mmCIF file of C-alpha atoms in Angstrom:
data_model
loop_
_atom_site.group_PDB
_atom_site.id
_atom_site.type_symbol
_atom_site.label_atom_id
_atom_site.label_comp_id
_atom_site.label_asym_id
_atom_site.label_seq_id
_atom_site.Cartn_x
_atom_site.Cartn_y
_atom_site.Cartn_z
ATOM 1 C CA MET A 3 31.255 58.683 20.193
ATOM 2 C CA ARG A 4 33.755 56.639 22.182
ATOM 3 C CA LYS A 5 37.004 58.331 23.151
ATOM 4 C CA LYS A 6 40.061 56.681 21.648
ATOM 5 C CA ILE A 7 42.619 55.252 24.080
ATOM 6 C CA ILE A 8 46.060 53.752 23.588
ATOM 7 C CA ILE A 9 47.826 51.764 26.306
ATOM 8 C CA VAL A 10 51.610 51.847 26.724
ATOM 9 C CA GLU A 11 52.502 49.039 29.141
ATOM 10 C CA ASP A 12 55.197 46.357 28.795
ATOM 11 C CA ASN A 13 53.550 43.792 31.087
ATOM 12 C CA GLN A 14 51.262 41.879 28.749
ATOM 13 C CA ASP A 15 48.977 40.653 31.534
ATOM 14 C CA VAL A 16 48.468 44.189 32.862
ATOM 15 C CA GLN A 17 48.022 45.516 29.334
ATOM 16 C CA GLU A 18 45.320 42.945 28.558
ATOM 17 C CA ALA A 19 43.606 43.515 31.918
ATOM 18 C CA PHE A 20 43.352 47.265 31.260
ATOM 19 C CA LYS A 21 42.035 46.687 27.753
ATOM 20 C CA LEU A 22 39.460 44.124 28.874
ATOM 21 C CA LEU A 23 38.263 46.346 31.706
ATOM 22 C CA ILE A 24 37.819 49.385 29.479
ATOM 23 C CA GLU A 25 36.070 47.502 26.691
ATOM 24 C CA THR A 26 33.696 45.486 28.880
ATOM 25 C CA LYS A 27 32.832 47.855 31.738
ATOM 26 C CA THR A 28 32.134 51.079 29.846
ATOM 27 C CA ASN A 29 30.743 52.251 26.528
ATOM 28 C CA ASP A 30 32.542 55.593 26.659
ATOM 29 C CA TYR A 31 36.011 54.480 25.531
ATOM 30 C CA SER A 32 37.648 52.335 22.887
ATOM 31 C CA VAL A 33 41.179 50.907 23.096
ATOM 32 C CA ILE A 34 42.469 51.388 19.557
ATOM 33 C CA SER A 35 46.087 50.264 20.097
ATOM 34 C CA THR A 36 48.379 48.774 22.734
ATOM 35 C CA TYR A 37 52.170 49.089 22.870
ATOM 36 C CA ASP A 38 54.897 47.675 25.090
ATOM 37 C CA ASN A 39 57.261 50.607 24.491
ATOM 38 C CA CYS A 40 57.117 54.361 23.889
ATOM 39 C CA GLU A 41 59.031 54.277 20.631
ATOM 40 C CA ASP A 42 56.331 52.252 18.846
ATOM 41 C CA ALA A 43 53.579 54.353 20.385
ATOM 42 C CA LEU A 44 55.242 57.556 19.192
ATOM 43 C CA SER A 45 55.798 56.239 15.669
ATOM 44 C CA ASN A 46 52.067 55.518 15.347
ATOM 45 C CA LEU A 47 50.834 58.553 17.228
ATOM 46 C CA LYS A 48 49.650 60.584 14.250
ATOM 47 C CA SER A 49 47.737 57.657 12.773
ATOM 48 C CA ASP A 50 46.236 56.596 16.123
ATOM 49 C CA GLN A 51 45.287 60.152 17.181
ATOM 50 C CA PRO A 52 44.408 59.017 20.752
ATOM 51 C CA GLU A 53 42.437 61.277 23.043
ATOM 52 C CA ILE A 54 43.752 59.503 26.152
ATOM 53 C CA VAL A 55 46.983 57.583 26.747
ATOM 54 C CA LEU A 56 47.416 55.164 29.646
ATOM 55 C CA MET A 57 51.152 55.275 30.337
ATOM 56 C CA ASP A 58 53.473 53.151 32.470
ATOM 57 C CA ILE A 59 56.778 54.653 33.640
ATOM 58 C CA ASP A 60 59.147 51.666 33.689
ATOM 59 C CA LEU A 61 59.400 50.682 30.037
ATOM 60 C CA PRO A 62 62.148 49.198 27.866
ATOM 61 C CA GLY A 63 64.053 51.941 26.071
ATOM 62 C CA MET A 64 62.441 55.337 26.562
ATOM 63 C CA ASN A 65 60.707 55.645 29.933
ATOM 64 C CA GLY A 66 57.129 56.803 30.314
ATOM 65 C CA ILE A 67 58.037 60.257 31.580
ATOM 66 C CA GLU A 68 60.025 61.108 28.444
ATOM 67 C CA GLY A 69 57.311 59.403 26.390
ATOM 68 C CA THR A 70 54.742 61.669 28.016
ATOM 69 C CA ARG A 71 56.820 64.740 27.173
ATOM 70 C CA GLN A 72 57.110 63.742 23.511
ATOM 71 C CA ILE A 73 53.440 62.845 23.143
ATOM 72 C CA ARG A 74 52.455 66.243 24.531
ATOM 73 C CA GLN A 75 54.753 67.934 22.027
ATOM 74 C CA THR A 76 53.135 66.074 19.134
ATOM 75 C CA LEU A 77 49.518 66.017 20.352
ATOM 76 C CA PRO A 78 49.175 68.739 23.008
ATOM 77 C CA LYS A 79 45.450 68.130 23.482
ATOM 78 C CA THR A 80 45.889 64.432 24.265
ATOM 79 C CA ASP A 81 45.453 63.541 27.943
ATOM 80 C CA ILE A 82 48.028 61.214 29.498
ATOM 81 C CA LEU A 83 47.176 59.220 32.599
ATOM 82 C CA ILE A 84 50.194 57.687 34.330
ATOM 83 C CA ILE A 85 49.570 54.288 35.911
ATOM 84 C CA SER A 86 52.670 53.265 37.850
ATOM 85 C CA VAL A 87 53.980 51.296 40.810
ATOM 86 C CA HIS A 88 56.085 54.321 41.806
ATOM 87 C CA GLU A 89 54.759 56.481 44.614
ATOM 88 C CA ASN A 90 57.688 58.770 45.444
ATOM 89 C CA SER A 91 57.534 62.506 44.895
ATOM 90 C CA GLN A 92 60.281 62.737 42.261
ATOM 91 C CA TYR A 93 58.492 60.422 39.830
ATOM 92 C CA VAL A 94 55.178 62.176 40.429
ATOM 93 C CA PHE A 95 56.553 65.663 39.845
ATOM 94 C CA ASP A 96 58.654 64.583 36.869
ATOM 95 C CA ALA A 97 55.552 63.052 35.272
ATOM 96 C CA LEU A 98 53.367 66.081 35.955
ATOM 97 C CA CYS A 99 56.056 68.455 34.690
ATOM 98 C CA ALA A 100 56.328 66.356 31.525
ATOM 99 C CA GLY A 101 52.645 66.984 30.891
ATOM 100 C CA ALA A 102 50.793 64.083 32.508
ATOM 101 C CA THR A 103 47.142 64.864 33.201
ATOM 102 C CA GLY A 104 46.857 62.511 36.162
ATOM 103 C CA TYR A 105 48.764 59.902 38.144
ATOM 104 C CA ILE A 106 47.329 56.772 39.734
ATOM 105 C CA THR A 107 49.006 53.687 41.125
ATOM 106 C CA LYS A 108 48.714 50.165 39.807
ATOM 107 C CA ASN A 109 47.101 48.973 43.019
ATOM 108 C CA SER A 110 44.064 51.110 42.175
ATOM 109 C CA ASN A 111 40.965 48.966 41.724
ATOM 110 C CA HIS A 112 38.861 48.733 38.566
ATOM 111 C CA THR A 113 36.358 51.315 39.749
ATOM 112 C CA GLN A 114 39.130 53.809 40.509
ATOM 113 C CA LEU A 115 40.664 53.367 37.063
ATOM 114 C CA LEU A 116 37.363 53.948 35.277
ATOM 115 C CA LYS A 117 36.639 56.913 37.519
ATOM 116 C CA ALA A 118 40.065 58.344 36.657
ATOM 117 C CA LEU A 119 39.271 58.045 32.939
ATOM 118 C CA ASP A 120 35.972 59.859 33.499
ATOM 119 C CA GLU A 121 37.758 62.615 35.448
ATOM 120 C CA VAL A 122 40.305 63.049 32.659
ATOM 121 C CA SER A 123 37.483 63.243 30.104
ATOM 122 C CA ALA A 124 35.765 65.908 32.189
ATOM 123 C CA GLY A 125 38.910 68.039 32.312
ATOM 124 C CA GLY A 126 40.076 66.899 35.750
ATOM 125 C CA ALA A 127 43.451 65.713 37.033
ATOM 126 C CA PRO A 128 42.872 62.413 38.840
ATOM 127 C CA MET A 129 45.358 61.156 41.412
ATOM 128 C CA SER A 130 45.394 58.210 43.779
ATOM 129 C CA THR A 131 44.714 59.275 47.366
ATOM 130 C CA HIS A 132 48.298 58.631 48.453
ATOM 131 C CA ILE A 133 49.688 60.521 45.448
ATOM 132 C CA ALA A 134 47.431 63.516 46.113
ATOM 133 C CA LYS A 135 48.524 63.631 49.759
ATOM 134 C CA LEU A 136 52.155 63.400 48.655
ATOM 135 C CA VAL A 137 51.728 66.342 46.289
ATOM 136 C CA VAL A 138 49.985 68.480 48.925
ATOM 137 C CA LYS A 139 52.615 67.605 51.529
ATOM 138 C CA SER A 140 55.416 68.437 49.126
ATOM 139 C CA PHE A 141 53.912 71.825 48.257
ATOM 140 C CA ARG A 142 53.537 72.635 51.956
ATOM 141 C CA ARG A 143 57.196 71.990 52.694
ATOM 142 C CA GLU A 144 58.555 73.351 49.392
ATOM 143 C CA SER A 145 59.349 76.822 50.735
ATOM 144 C CA GLU A 146 60.661 75.532 54.067
ATOM 145 C CA SER A 147 62.772 72.478 53.366
ATOM 146 C CA PRO A 148 66.404 72.921 52.322
ATOM 147 C CA LEU A 149 66.249 69.492 50.648
ATOM 148 C CA THR A 150 65.592 68.859 46.968
ATOM 149 C CA GLY A 151 62.836 66.469 45.931
ATOM 150 C CA ARG A 152 65.315 63.685 45.266
ATOM 151 C CA GLU A 153 67.077 64.266 48.608
ATOM 152 C CA THR A 154 63.688 64.083 50.315
ATOM 153 C CA ASP A 155 62.977 60.769 48.581
ATOM 154 C CA VAL A 156 66.341 59.393 49.701
ATOM 155 C CA LEU A 157 65.770 60.494 53.291
ATOM 156 C CA ASN A 158 62.281 58.978 53.322
ATOM 157 C CA LEU A 159 63.742 55.667 52.180
ATOM 158 C CA LEU A 160 66.482 55.916 54.812
ATOM 159 C CA ALA A 161 63.774 56.478 57.406
ATOM 160 C CA GLU A 162 62.120 53.246 56.236
ATOM 161 C CA GLY A 163 65.358 51.411 56.994
ATOM 162 C CA LYS A 164 66.411 50.873 53.371
ATOM 163 C CA SER A 165 70.070 50.186 52.612
ATOM 164 C CA TYR A 166 72.066 52.355 50.203
ATOM 165 C CA MET A 167 71.757 49.654 47.541
ATOM 166 C CA ASP A 168 67.999 49.313 48.078
ATOM 167 C CA ILE A 169 67.606 53.068 47.688
ATOM 168 C CA ALA A 170 69.750 53.063 44.553
ATOM 169 C CA ASP A 171 67.580 50.333 43.022
ATOM 170 C CA GLN A 172 64.325 52.041 43.969
ATOM 171 C CA ILE A 173 65.159 55.448 42.524
ATOM 172 C CA SER A 174 67.180 54.049 39.613
ATOM 173 C CA VAL A 175 70.568 55.618 40.386
ATOM 174 C CA SER A 176 73.987 54.286 41.384
ATOM 175 C CA LYS A 177 75.025 53.589 44.968
ATOM 176 C CA ASP A 178 77.596 56.393 44.680
ATOM 177 C CA THR A 179 74.838 58.839 43.716
ATOM 178 C CA VAL A 180 72.892 57.813 46.813
ATOM 179 C CA LYS A 181 75.978 58.457 48.942
ATOM 180 C CA PHE A 182 76.333 61.886 47.307
ATOM 181 C CA HIS A 183 72.708 62.745 48.135
ATOM 182 C CA ILE A 184 73.148 61.589 51.739
ATOM 183 C CA LYS A 185 76.295 63.684 52.116
ATOM 184 C CA ASN A 186 74.338 66.740 50.940
ATOM 185 C CA ILE A 187 71.481 65.906 53.301
ATOM 186 C CA TYR A 188 73.851 65.796 56.269
ATOM 187 C CA LEU A 189 75.395 69.123 55.263
ATOM 188 C CA LYS A 190 72.053 70.867 54.757
ATOM 189 C CA LEU A 191 70.566 69.550 57.998
ATOM 190 C CA GLN A 192 73.837 70.034 59.890
ATOM 191 C CA VAL A 193 73.878 66.486 61.230
ATOM 192 C CA SER A 194 76.470 63.730 61.171
ATOM 193 C CA ASN A 195 74.522 60.479 60.848
ATOM 194 C CA LYS A 196 71.325 58.854 59.578
ATOM 195 C CA ILE A 197 69.481 58.838 62.911
ATOM 196 C CA GLU A 198 70.105 62.539 63.462
ATOM 197 C CA ALA A 199 69.064 63.323 59.877
ATOM 198 C CA VAL A 200 65.793 61.405 60.097
ATOM 199 C CA THR A 201 64.977 62.762 63.557
ATOM 200 C CA LYS A 202 65.609 66.383 62.556
ATOM 201 C CA ALA A 203 63.776 66.075 59.242
ATOM 202 C CA LYS A 204 60.713 64.588 60.945
ATOM 203 C CA SER A 205 60.702 67.209 63.693
ATOM 204 C CA GLU A 206 60.940 69.988 61.088
ATOM 205 C CA GLY A 207 58.241 68.446 58.898
ATOM 206 C CA PHE A 208 60.566 67.897 55.921
ATOM 207 C CA ILE A 209 59.555 64.223 55.666
#
């Protein structure tokens, strides 16, 4: 019997591409419903009874992380595979803490997506290579780094040469919040500017 899948994705082209791929390239799954927001998916959850949910993070209204949390509360045995453009540690850990089974990026190819579905079905926790490395790296520095996950994300973006506004847009916070994080970073690392912060964090293995 085919496993029932719902797709929660607000980009119609991406939504249709996922559905077409699943329905034409494998006989193991059936896409029973597609939604462009979490609210509609949640309202139909008990009637759909999906075994797997493909979930985007950036959605109108409720985001995919909160949607994941609520789906798990209603159907704890349902597997949720995040498919997102986001590759920073805060999004990954927030999604996993909310109950996501796996996390792959939207630049994954068709074979990788189908493989991820098979891994989920077999009880695994699929992750894109970059995401898996990010998780391992974060666990390694967890007990050593004085920085929080969000501060680490901000410092990584600073190291890439991003402006305060670019960072604010990327992690979905205000520019003032970014400045607050940077102030804390400087205090924790005992430095006085961006170059010193990035240099020290790299030398200590925090980023």
